[in-house]
Short mmCIF file of C-alpha atoms in Angstrom, two decimals:
data_model
loop_
_atom_site.label_atom_id
_atom_site.label_comp_id
_atom_site.label_asym_id
_atom_site.label_seq_id
_atom_site.Cartn_x
_atom_site.Cartn_y
_atom_site.Cartn_z
CA MET A 1259 -102.69 106.74 60.97
CA HIS A 1260 -103.77 106.23 64.55
CA ALA A 1261 -107.17 107.54 65.63
CA THR A 1262 -105.60 110.46 67.49
CA GLU A 1263 -103.87 111.47 64.25
CA VAL A 1264 -107.09 111.14 62.24
CA PHE A 1265 -108.81 113.58 64.58
CA ALA A 1266 -105.79 115.89 64.53
CA ARG A 1267 -105.73 115.89 60.73
CA TYR A 1268 -109.39 116.90 60.76
CA SER A 1269 -108.68 119.67 63.28
CA ALA A 1270 -106.21 121.20 60.82
CA GLU A 1271 -108.80 121.06 58.03
CA PHE A 1272 -111.50 122.35 60.39
CA HIS A 1273 -109.57 125.56 61.03
CA ARG A 1274 -109.45 126.27 57.29
CA GLN A 1275 -113.14 125.69 56.58
CA PRO A 1276 -116.05 128.03 57.38
CA LEU A 1277 -118.73 126.62 59.64
CA PRO A 1278 -122.08 126.07 57.91
CA PRO A 1279 -124.81 128.40 59.27
CA GLU A 1280 -126.83 125.40 60.47
CA VAL A 1281 -123.88 124.16 62.52
CA ILE A 1282 -123.34 127.60 64.05
CA HIS A 1283 -127.01 127.70 65.00
CA HIS A 1284 -126.87 124.31 66.68
CA ALA A 1285 -123.68 125.26 68.50
CA LYS A 1286 -125.51 128.27 69.95
CA ARG A 1287 -128.33 125.96 71.03
CA ALA A 1288 -125.78 123.74 72.79
CA VAL A 1289 -124.36 126.75 74.63
CA ILE A 1290 -127.83 127.93 75.67
CA ASP A 1291 -128.62 124.49 77.03
CA TRP A 1292 -125.27 124.42 78.85
CA TYR A 1293 -126.12 127.62 80.68
CA ALA A 1294 -129.60 126.26 81.42
CA SER A 1295 -127.87 123.30 83.08
CA LEU A 1296 -125.19 125.38 84.77
CA PHE A 1297 -127.29 127.78 86.81
CA PRO A 1298 -129.41 125.28 88.79
CA GLY A 1299 -126.25 123.25 89.40
CA LEU A 1300 -124.48 126.10 91.18
CA SER A 1301 -126.31 125.39 94.42
CA ALA A 1302 -125.94 121.62 94.21
CA ALA A 1303 -123.29 119.59 95.99
CA PRO A 1304 -120.37 119.38 95.50
CA VAL A 1305 -120.00 122.73 93.70
CA ARG A 1306 -119.80 124.83 96.85
CA GLN A 1307 -117.28 122.42 98.37
CA LEU A 1308 -115.21 122.60 95.18
CA GLU A 1309 -114.99 126.37 95.40
CA GLU A 1310 -113.82 126.08 98.99
CA ALA A 1311 -111.25 123.42 98.15
CA LEU A 1312 -109.91 125.37 95.17
CA ALA A 1313 -109.71 128.73 96.94
CA ASP A 1314 -106.05 129.13 95.98
CA ASP A 1315 -107.03 129.02 92.28
CA LEU A 1316 -109.81 131.59 92.59
CA ASP A 1317 -109.78 135.40 92.49
CA ARG A 1318 -106.90 135.22 90.04
CA GLY A 1319 -106.46 134.09 86.47
CA ARG A 1320 -108.14 135.11 83.21
CA ALA A 1321 -111.06 132.67 83.29
CA SER A 1322 -114.17 133.04 85.43
CA LEU A 1323 -116.92 131.16 87.21
CA ALA A 1324 -120.60 131.50 86.38
CA ARG A 1325 -121.19 134.50 88.63
CA GLY A 1326 -118.06 136.30 87.40
CA ARG A 1327 -115.48 135.34 90.03
CA SER A 1328 -112.06 135.09 88.38
CA ALA A 1329 -110.28 131.76 88.30
CA THR A 1330 -107.49 129.90 86.59
CA ALA A 1331 -108.58 128.11 83.45
CA ARG A 1332 -108.30 124.68 85.04
CA ALA A 1333 -110.29 125.69 88.13
CA ALA A 1334 -112.99 127.36 86.03
CA ALA A 1335 -113.31 124.29 83.83
CA LEU A 1336 -113.52 121.98 86.85
CA ILE A 1337 -116.09 124.02 88.78
CA ASN A 1338 -118.25 125.07 85.83
CA GLY A 1339 -118.13 121.57 84.34
CA THR A 1340 -119.24 120.08 87.64
CA ALA A 1341 -122.06 122.59 88.04
CA ALA A 1342 -123.30 121.97 84.49
CA HIS A 1343 -123.83 118.28 85.25
CA ALA A 1344 -124.99 118.55 88.87
CA ALA A 1345 -128.69 119.23 88.26
CA GLU A 1346 -129.02 116.44 85.65
CA VAL A 1347 -130.39 118.80 82.98
CA ASP A 1348 -127.55 118.70 80.45
CA ASP A 1349 -127.58 117.60 76.83
CA SER A 1350 -126.67 114.20 75.42
CA PHE A 1351 -125.59 112.58 72.19
CA ARG A 1352 -127.65 109.42 72.13
CA ASP A 1353 -125.46 107.15 70.02
CA ALA A 1354 -122.43 107.79 72.24
CA MET A 1355 -124.35 107.36 75.53
CA TYR A 1356 -122.70 110.58 76.58
CA HIS A 1357 -123.42 114.11 77.87
CA PRO A 1358 -120.99 116.18 75.78
CA GLY A 1359 -121.93 119.70 76.82
CA ALA A 1360 -120.97 119.79 80.51
CA ALA A 1361 -117.25 119.19 79.99
CA THR A 1362 -116.84 120.44 76.41
CA VAL A 1363 -118.45 123.86 76.82
CA ALA A 1364 -116.86 124.37 80.24
CA ALA A 1365 -113.42 123.70 78.77
CA ALA A 1366 -114.08 125.83 75.69
CA LEU A 1367 -115.25 128.76 77.79
CA ALA A 1368 -112.31 128.54 80.21
CA ALA A 1369 -109.76 128.18 77.42
CA GLY A 1370 -111.43 130.91 75.38
CA GLN A 1371 -111.41 133.32 78.30
CA ASN A 1372 -107.79 132.45 78.98
CA VAL A 1373 -106.66 133.35 75.45
CA GLY A 1374 -109.08 136.22 74.79
CA ALA A 1375 -111.07 134.44 72.07
CA ASN A 1376 -113.99 135.98 70.25
CA GLY A 1377 -117.46 134.47 69.99
CA LEU A 1378 -117.00 132.65 66.71
CA GLU A 1379 -113.71 131.13 67.86
CA PHE A 1380 -115.48 129.91 70.98
CA LEU A 1381 -118.26 128.32 68.93
CA ARG A 1382 -115.68 126.62 66.71
CA GLY A 1383 -114.04 125.12 69.78
CA VAL A 1384 -117.38 123.85 71.02
CA VAL A 1385 -118.19 122.26 67.65
CA LEU A 1386 -114.82 120.53 67.34
CA GLY A 1387 -115.05 119.21 70.89
CA TYR A 1388 -118.47 117.71 70.17
CA GLU A 1389 -117.47 116.21 66.82
CA VAL A 1390 -114.32 114.48 68.11
CA SER A 1391 -115.64 113.23 71.43
CA THR A 1392 -118.97 111.89 70.24
CA ARG A 1393 -117.19 109.77 67.65
CA ILE A 1394 -114.90 108.34 70.33
CA GLY A 1395 -117.98 107.57 72.41
CA VAL A 1396 -119.69 105.82 69.51
CA VAL A 1397 -116.63 103.63 68.90
CA MET A 1398 -116.28 102.73 72.58
CA GLY A 1399 -119.93 101.71 72.55
CA ARG A 1400 -122.19 99.90 74.94
CA PRO A 1401 -119.46 97.65 76.42
CA HIS A 1402 -117.72 100.79 77.68
CA TYR A 1403 -120.95 102.20 79.09
CA LYS A 1404 -121.57 99.06 81.11
CA TYR A 1405 -118.94 100.08 83.67
CA TRP A 1406 -117.73 103.57 82.79
CA HIS A 1407 -119.53 106.90 82.99
CA SER A 1408 -118.91 108.19 79.48
CA THR A 1409 -119.38 111.81 80.52
CA GLY A 1410 -116.25 111.47 82.63
CA THR A 1411 -114.24 109.36 80.22
CA VAL A 1412 -115.24 110.51 76.73
CA GLY A 1413 -115.78 114.01 78.10
CA SER A 1414 -112.03 114.41 78.52
CA PHE A 1415 -111.64 114.25 74.74
CA GLY A 1416 -114.38 116.80 74.11
CA ALA A 1417 -112.70 119.15 76.54
CA ALA A 1418 -109.22 118.52 75.11
CA ALA A 1419 -110.34 119.06 71.52
CA ALA A 1420 -112.23 122.24 72.41
CA ALA A 1421 -109.35 123.67 74.44
CA ALA A 1422 -106.78 122.71 71.80
CA CYS A 1423 -108.88 124.46 69.17
CA LEU A 1424 -109.13 127.65 71.23
CA MET A 1425 -105.39 127.51 71.88
CA SER A 1426 -104.75 127.11 68.11
CA LEU A 1427 -102.61 124.00 68.59
CA ASP A 1428 -101.12 122.67 65.38
CA GLU A 1429 -101.86 119.19 64.08
CA PRO A 1430 -99.14 117.27 65.99
CA ALA A 1431 -99.88 119.08 69.26
CA PHE A 1432 -103.61 118.44 68.85
CA ALA A 1433 -102.95 114.71 68.52
CA HIS A 1434 -100.78 114.76 71.64
CA ALA A 1435 -103.47 116.66 73.57
CA LEU A 1436 -105.92 113.84 72.81
CA ALA A 1437 -103.31 111.22 73.66
CA THR A 1438 -102.59 112.81 77.02
CA ALA A 1439 -106.29 113.30 77.73
CA ALA A 1440 -106.75 109.56 77.26
CA THR A 1441 -104.54 108.89 80.27
CA PHE A 1442 -106.73 111.19 82.38
CA THR A 1443 -110.08 109.56 81.57
CA ALA A 1444 -112.05 108.34 84.58
CA GLY A 1445 -115.53 108.00 85.99
CA LEU A 1446 -117.10 104.75 87.19
CA GLN A 1447 -120.81 104.06 87.01
CA GLN A 1448 -120.55 102.45 90.44
CA ALA A 1449 -119.95 105.97 91.76
CA PHE A 1450 -123.66 106.74 91.41
CA ARG A 1451 -125.23 103.39 92.23
CA MET A 1452 -125.27 104.60 95.84
CA ASN A 1453 -126.19 108.07 97.05
CA SER A 1454 -123.06 110.18 96.57
CA MET A 1455 -121.80 113.51 95.29
CA SER A 1456 -119.31 111.98 92.85
CA LYS A 1457 -121.24 111.92 89.58
CA PRO A 1458 -121.08 115.62 88.62
CA LEU A 1459 -117.38 115.63 89.46
CA HIS A 1460 -116.85 113.29 86.51
CA ALA A 1461 -117.86 116.06 84.12
CA GLY A 1462 -115.82 118.67 85.96
CA ARG A 1463 -112.71 116.54 86.05
CA ALA A 1464 -113.13 115.77 82.35
CA ALA A 1465 -113.26 119.50 81.60
CA GLU A 1466 -110.18 120.13 83.72
CA ALA A 1467 -108.35 117.14 82.21
CA GLY A 1468 -108.96 118.39 78.69
CA VAL A 1469 -107.73 121.88 79.47
CA LEU A 1470 -104.63 120.52 81.17
CA ALA A 1471 -103.92 118.08 78.33
CA ALA A 1472 -104.12 120.91 75.79
CA GLN A 1473 -101.95 123.18 77.92
CA LEU A 1474 -99.32 120.46 78.21
CA ALA A 1475 -99.40 119.65 74.50
CA GLY A 1476 -98.98 123.33 73.75
CA ARG A 1477 -95.75 123.22 75.74
CA GLY A 1478 -94.39 120.20 73.93
CA VAL A 1479 -95.57 117.36 76.17
CA THR A 1480 -96.18 114.25 74.07
CA GLY A 1481 -98.46 111.29 74.55
CA SER A 1482 -98.73 107.83 73.00
CA LEU A 1483 -100.46 108.41 69.70
CA ASP A 1484 -101.72 104.81 69.67
CA VAL A 1485 -103.35 105.21 73.07
CA LEU A 1486 -106.87 104.76 71.66
CA ASP A 1487 -106.31 101.90 69.22
CA GLY A 1488 -103.15 100.23 70.54
CA GLU A 1489 -103.10 96.63 71.67
CA ILE A 1490 -103.39 97.69 75.32
CA GLY A 1491 -104.97 101.07 74.60
CA LEU A 1492 -108.24 102.65 75.67
CA GLY A 1493 -110.37 100.52 73.34
CA GLN A 1494 -108.97 97.28 74.74
CA ALA A 1495 -108.85 98.39 78.37
CA MET A 1496 -112.23 100.12 78.62
CA SER A 1497 -114.32 98.46 75.89
CA ASN A 1498 -114.16 95.20 73.92
CA GLY A 1499 -111.49 95.98 71.36
CA PRO A 1500 -113.60 98.17 69.06
CA ASP A 1501 -112.83 99.00 65.44
CA TRP A 1502 -111.34 102.49 65.08
CA SER A 1503 -110.89 102.36 61.32
CA GLN A 1504 -113.99 104.43 60.54
CA ALA A 1505 -113.88 106.72 63.58
CA GLY A 1506 -113.33 109.82 61.46
CA ALA A 1507 -115.12 108.74 58.30
CA THR A 1508 -117.92 111.29 58.45
CA LEU A 1509 -116.06 114.22 60.02
CA GLY A 1510 -117.03 117.45 58.31
CA GLN A 1511 -120.01 115.82 56.61
CA ASP A 1512 -122.28 114.66 59.43
CA PHE A 1513 -122.11 117.19 62.25
CA HIS A 1514 -123.17 115.40 65.41
CA ILE A 1515 -123.84 118.70 67.17
CA THR A 1516 -126.94 119.06 64.98
CA ARG A 1517 -128.41 115.86 66.46
CA LEU A 1518 -128.27 116.46 70.20
CA THR A 1519 -130.88 115.58 72.76
CA PHE A 1520 -131.94 118.41 75.07
CA LYS A 1521 -133.69 117.32 78.22
CA ASN A 1522 -137.35 118.23 78.59
CA HIS A 1523 -137.53 116.85 82.14
CA ILE A 1524 -135.13 116.91 85.06
CA GLY A 1525 -133.42 113.72 86.13
CA CYS A 1526 -131.83 110.70 84.51
CA GLY A 1527 -132.44 110.81 80.77
CA HIS A 1528 -132.98 107.06 80.65
CA THR A 1529 -136.33 107.61 82.38
CA PHE A 1530 -137.63 110.22 79.95
CA ALA A 1531 -139.36 107.96 77.44
CA ALA A 1532 -141.32 106.42 80.30
CA ILE A 1533 -142.17 109.89 81.66
CA ASP A 1534 -143.34 111.00 78.21
CA ALA A 1535 -145.48 107.88 77.84
CA ALA A 1536 -147.02 108.33 81.27
CA LEU A 1537 -147.79 112.00 80.58
CA GLU A 1538 -149.32 111.12 77.21
CA LEU A 1539 -151.72 108.65 78.86
CA LYS A 1540 -152.50 111.06 81.71
CA GLN A 1541 -153.34 113.88 79.31
CA ARG A 1542 -155.18 111.73 76.75
CA TYR A 1543 -157.46 110.08 79.29
CA GLY A 1544 -157.56 112.68 82.07
CA LEU A 1545 -156.11 110.25 84.58
CA GLU A 1546 -155.95 110.98 88.30
CA ALA A 1547 -153.47 109.11 90.48
CA GLY A 1548 -156.20 107.74 92.71
CA ASN A 1549 -157.89 105.97 89.80
CA ILE A 1550 -154.70 104.11 88.78
CA ALA A 1551 -154.63 100.52 89.93
CA ARG A 1552 -151.36 99.39 88.35
CA VAL A 1553 -148.65 100.78 86.06
CA HIS A 1554 -146.38 98.59 83.93
CA VAL A 1555 -143.24 100.19 82.49
CA ALA A 1556 -141.17 98.31 79.91
CA THR A 1557 -137.97 99.82 78.57
CA TYR A 1558 -134.30 99.09 77.84
CA ARG A 1559 -131.85 97.57 80.34
CA PRO A 1560 -129.69 100.64 81.23
CA ALA A 1561 -132.80 102.52 82.32
CA LEU A 1562 -133.35 99.93 85.03
CA ASP A 1563 -129.68 99.56 85.90
CA ILE A 1564 -129.01 103.28 86.28
CA ALA A 1565 -132.39 104.65 87.40
CA CYS A 1566 -132.40 101.88 89.96
CA TYR A 1567 -133.62 103.37 93.24
CA THR A 1568 -136.94 101.85 94.26
CA HIS A 1569 -137.28 103.73 97.57
CA PRO A 1570 -135.38 107.02 97.11
CA THR A 1571 -134.77 109.07 100.23
CA THR A 1572 -132.85 112.02 98.75
CA ALA A 1573 -133.25 114.28 95.74
CA ASN A 1574 -130.21 112.70 94.13
CA GLU A 1575 -131.65 109.19 94.50
CA ALA A 1576 -135.03 110.39 93.23
CA ARG A 1577 -133.41 111.64 90.01
CA PHE A 1578 -132.29 108.06 89.45
CA SER A 1579 -135.54 106.35 90.38
CA LEU A 1580 -137.65 105.21 87.44
CA THR A 1581 -140.62 104.51 89.68
CA TYR A 1582 -140.40 107.89 91.39
CA VAL A 1583 -140.30 110.00 88.24
CA VAL A 1584 -143.11 108.05 86.56
CA ALA A 1585 -145.26 108.33 89.69
CA THR A 1586 -144.45 112.04 89.92
CA ALA A 1587 -145.45 112.57 86.29
CA LEU A 1588 -148.76 110.81 86.83
CA ALA A 1589 -149.51 112.49 90.16
CA HIS A 1590 -148.35 116.03 89.36
CA GLY A 1591 -148.16 116.36 85.58
CA SER A 1592 -144.46 117.25 85.25
CA VAL A 1593 -140.96 116.30 86.40
CA ARG A 1594 -139.12 119.60 86.80
CA LEU A 1595 -137.18 121.16 89.69
CA ALA A 1596 -140.20 121.08 92.00
CA ALA A 1597 -140.22 117.28 91.76
CA TYR A 1598 -137.14 117.14 93.98
CA GLU A 1599 -138.16 119.57 96.70
CA PRO A 1600 -138.50 118.02 100.20
CA ALA A 1601 -142.29 118.26 100.30
CA ARG A 1602 -142.63 116.53 96.93
CA LEU A 1603 -140.18 113.79 97.90
CA GLU A 1604 -142.44 112.97 100.83
CA ASP A 1605 -145.72 113.33 98.93
CA GLN A 1606 -147.94 110.43 99.99
CA VAL A 1607 -149.87 110.28 96.73
CA THR A 1608 -146.62 109.84 94.81
CA ARG A 1609 -145.24 107.31 97.28
CA ALA A 1610 -148.43 105.24 97.21
CA LEU A 1611 -148.46 105.22 93.42
CA MET A 1612 -144.83 104.08 93.33
CA GLU A 1613 -145.87 100.87 95.06
CA ARG A 1614 -148.23 100.16 92.17
CA ILE A 1615 -145.57 100.52 89.45
CA GLU A 1616 -143.78 97.53 87.95
CA VAL A 1617 -140.72 97.92 85.70
CA ALA A 1618 -139.20 95.41 83.30
CA VAL A 1619 -136.84 95.10 80.36
CA ASP A 1620 -138.43 94.75 76.95
CA PRO A 1621 -135.99 92.74 74.77
CA ALA A 1622 -136.97 94.56 71.59
CA LEU A 1623 -136.57 97.99 73.15
CA ASP A 1624 -133.28 96.93 74.70
CA ALA A 1625 -131.97 95.70 71.34
CA ALA A 1626 -132.66 99.14 69.84
CA PHE A 1627 -130.53 100.90 72.49
CA PRO A 1628 -128.53 103.17 72.23
CA GLY A 1629 -129.79 104.40 68.86
CA GLN A 1630 -133.35 104.54 70.18
CA ARG A 1631 -134.51 105.27 73.73
CA ALA A 1632 -138.07 103.95 73.96
CA ALA A 1633 -140.50 102.85 76.65
CA ARG A 1634 -143.96 101.33 76.81
CA VAL A 1635 -146.31 102.25 79.65
CA VAL A 1636 -149.48 100.29 80.36
CA ILE A 1637 -151.90 101.65 82.96
CA GLU A 1638 -154.68 99.61 84.51
CA THR A 1639 -157.39 101.79 86.00
CA ARG A 1640 -159.66 101.01 88.93
CA ASP A 1641 -162.67 101.19 86.62
CA GLY A 1642 -161.32 98.34 84.49
CA ARG A 1643 -159.59 100.08 81.57
CA ARG A 1644 -156.20 99.02 80.20
CA LEU A 1645 -154.42 101.96 78.58
CA ASP A 1646 -151.27 101.44 76.52
CA HIS A 1647 -148.74 103.81 74.95
CA LEU A 1648 -145.41 103.13 73.26
CA GLN A 1649 -143.10 106.16 73.33
CA PRO A 1650 -140.56 105.52 70.55
CA ASN A 1651 -138.38 108.56 71.33
CA ARG A 1652 -138.05 111.11 74.07
CA LYS A 1653 -139.29 114.67 73.76
CA GLY A 1654 -136.03 116.49 73.10
CA ASP A 1655 -134.49 113.73 70.96
CA PRO A 1656 -133.64 114.72 67.36
CA GLU A 1657 -136.85 113.07 66.11
CA GLN A 1658 -138.90 115.21 68.52
CA ALA A 1659 -136.54 118.11 69.07
CA LEU A 1660 -137.15 121.10 71.28
CA THR A 1661 -137.84 124.17 69.17
CA ASP A 1662 -135.74 127.28 69.73
CA ASP A 1663 -138.66 128.76 71.66
CA GLU A 1664 -138.96 125.66 73.84
CA LEU A 1665 -135.21 125.68 74.48
CA GLU A 1666 -135.35 129.34 75.44
CA GLY A 1667 -138.25 128.55 77.76
CA LYS A 1668 -136.23 125.83 79.48
CA TYR A 1669 -133.28 128.20 79.82
CA MET A 1670 -135.37 131.03 81.29
CA GLU A 1671 -137.09 128.67 83.72
CA LEU A 1672 -133.75 127.47 85.08
CA ALA A 1673 -131.62 130.62 84.82
CA SER A 1674 -134.05 133.29 86.03
CA PRO A 1675 -134.35 132.07 89.65
CA VAL A 1676 -130.55 132.23 89.93
CA ILE A 1677 -129.51 135.44 88.11
CA GLY A 1678 -132.85 137.16 87.53
CA SER A 1679 -134.97 137.56 84.43
CA ASP A 1680 -133.22 140.65 83.03
CA ARG A 1681 -129.72 139.18 83.27
CA SER A 1682 -130.98 135.89 81.86
CA GLN A 1683 -132.47 137.64 78.85
CA ALA A 1684 -129.29 139.65 78.32
CA LEU A 1685 -127.13 136.53 78.42
CA LEU A 1686 -129.47 134.76 76.01
CA ALA A 1687 -129.14 137.64 73.54
CA GLN A 1688 -125.34 137.45 73.84
CA ILE A 1689 -125.34 133.75 72.99
CA TRP A 1690 -127.56 134.13 69.92
CA ALA A 1691 -125.16 136.82 68.67
CA LEU A 1692 -121.91 134.98 69.45
CA ASP A 1693 -120.81 134.49 65.86
CA ALA A 1694 -120.61 138.28 65.47
CA SER A 1695 -119.29 139.07 68.94
CA ALA A 1696 -115.78 140.17 69.85
CA THR A 1697 -116.26 138.87 73.39
CA LEU A 1698 -117.46 135.72 75.12
CA PRO A 1699 -120.80 135.46 76.96
CA HIS A 1700 -120.94 136.67 80.55
CA ALA A 1701 -123.81 136.79 82.99
#
């Protein structure tokens, strides 16, 4: 069997098996985090421009945008998926180097609205999208991540699997949905090595691609079932010829959705271990920015490659500046939305501290990537102390997971300024009750 067929065979079994309560709970957590990411992204570029460009697909259709405006399923998936990645607050599955939620949940919600699904059916679509796509991301591995933005490429499979599940595609059609989605995968890392608006579009396009692939498969459109593992397939073209033989080995046994990372800071997740280490030293020793003579940050290679801006001039660049976020953490005690406001971007204390930060790759920490995302921060103070902290995991990783209360706090912090506290609370209650709901969540 080809990998697409392995995943399709599991999809048929998945429909016949009840979801374990733990998996349902974690699926709800993923949906809560998706909404927490969605709302602050609504005001970020290029979401507004997308709505203008897709005007012909809005105010009609059975799906809807975040604020309730009706849309076709494809347009809703594209716009909501883009918004959910735009603020850089969305979840990740560490081993796949991938943000699964933005595209997968956007596609599941659009497809679910389009077919009139209930809450449990929606959650099942979300789970299947996560389980299939994260395994594809793991197989594609670090060689894929060197050039490709996995949220745009692997995200197409999460969206396709979720949409196919909500559309109740049979086993052959499910396989063809994945095969067609493979031809739609895109998203280059070079797109965000300069200041641009392209990165969140990767997630939106992945969501749209998955919905379209499932819609086509449902109408009999076929794809090449060996497109993942064929001799000139995705694995050869976009990785280093990985082994697909065990891609589905743990399906139904190890649910990846129970091991997500939820961001505790705002920005590039590769910087978070360094932020956590810096905050630990600041809090432990009561450090003030003015008493810091030098900061040494050692971490894994992708953190330096991706969070590469040394002199950020925009909020988008600042989110991908390791020196900026570490300096912000040390100067202000947090890296949340306020860190990217104009006044904070120009803060002279932060800017001066950035000049005293050195970053480097630690070979041991790099060798542990992607399974571990660690950083060591050493601070030299003006009074002669040398303070050292190794942060082995990020707050929000499975080893140091956000509690339900902490996740709710993140959601309320990000949703309330956009839709108000009462509506935010009401939506939160809807999500926690999804498995017993006849309808899908709506703000």
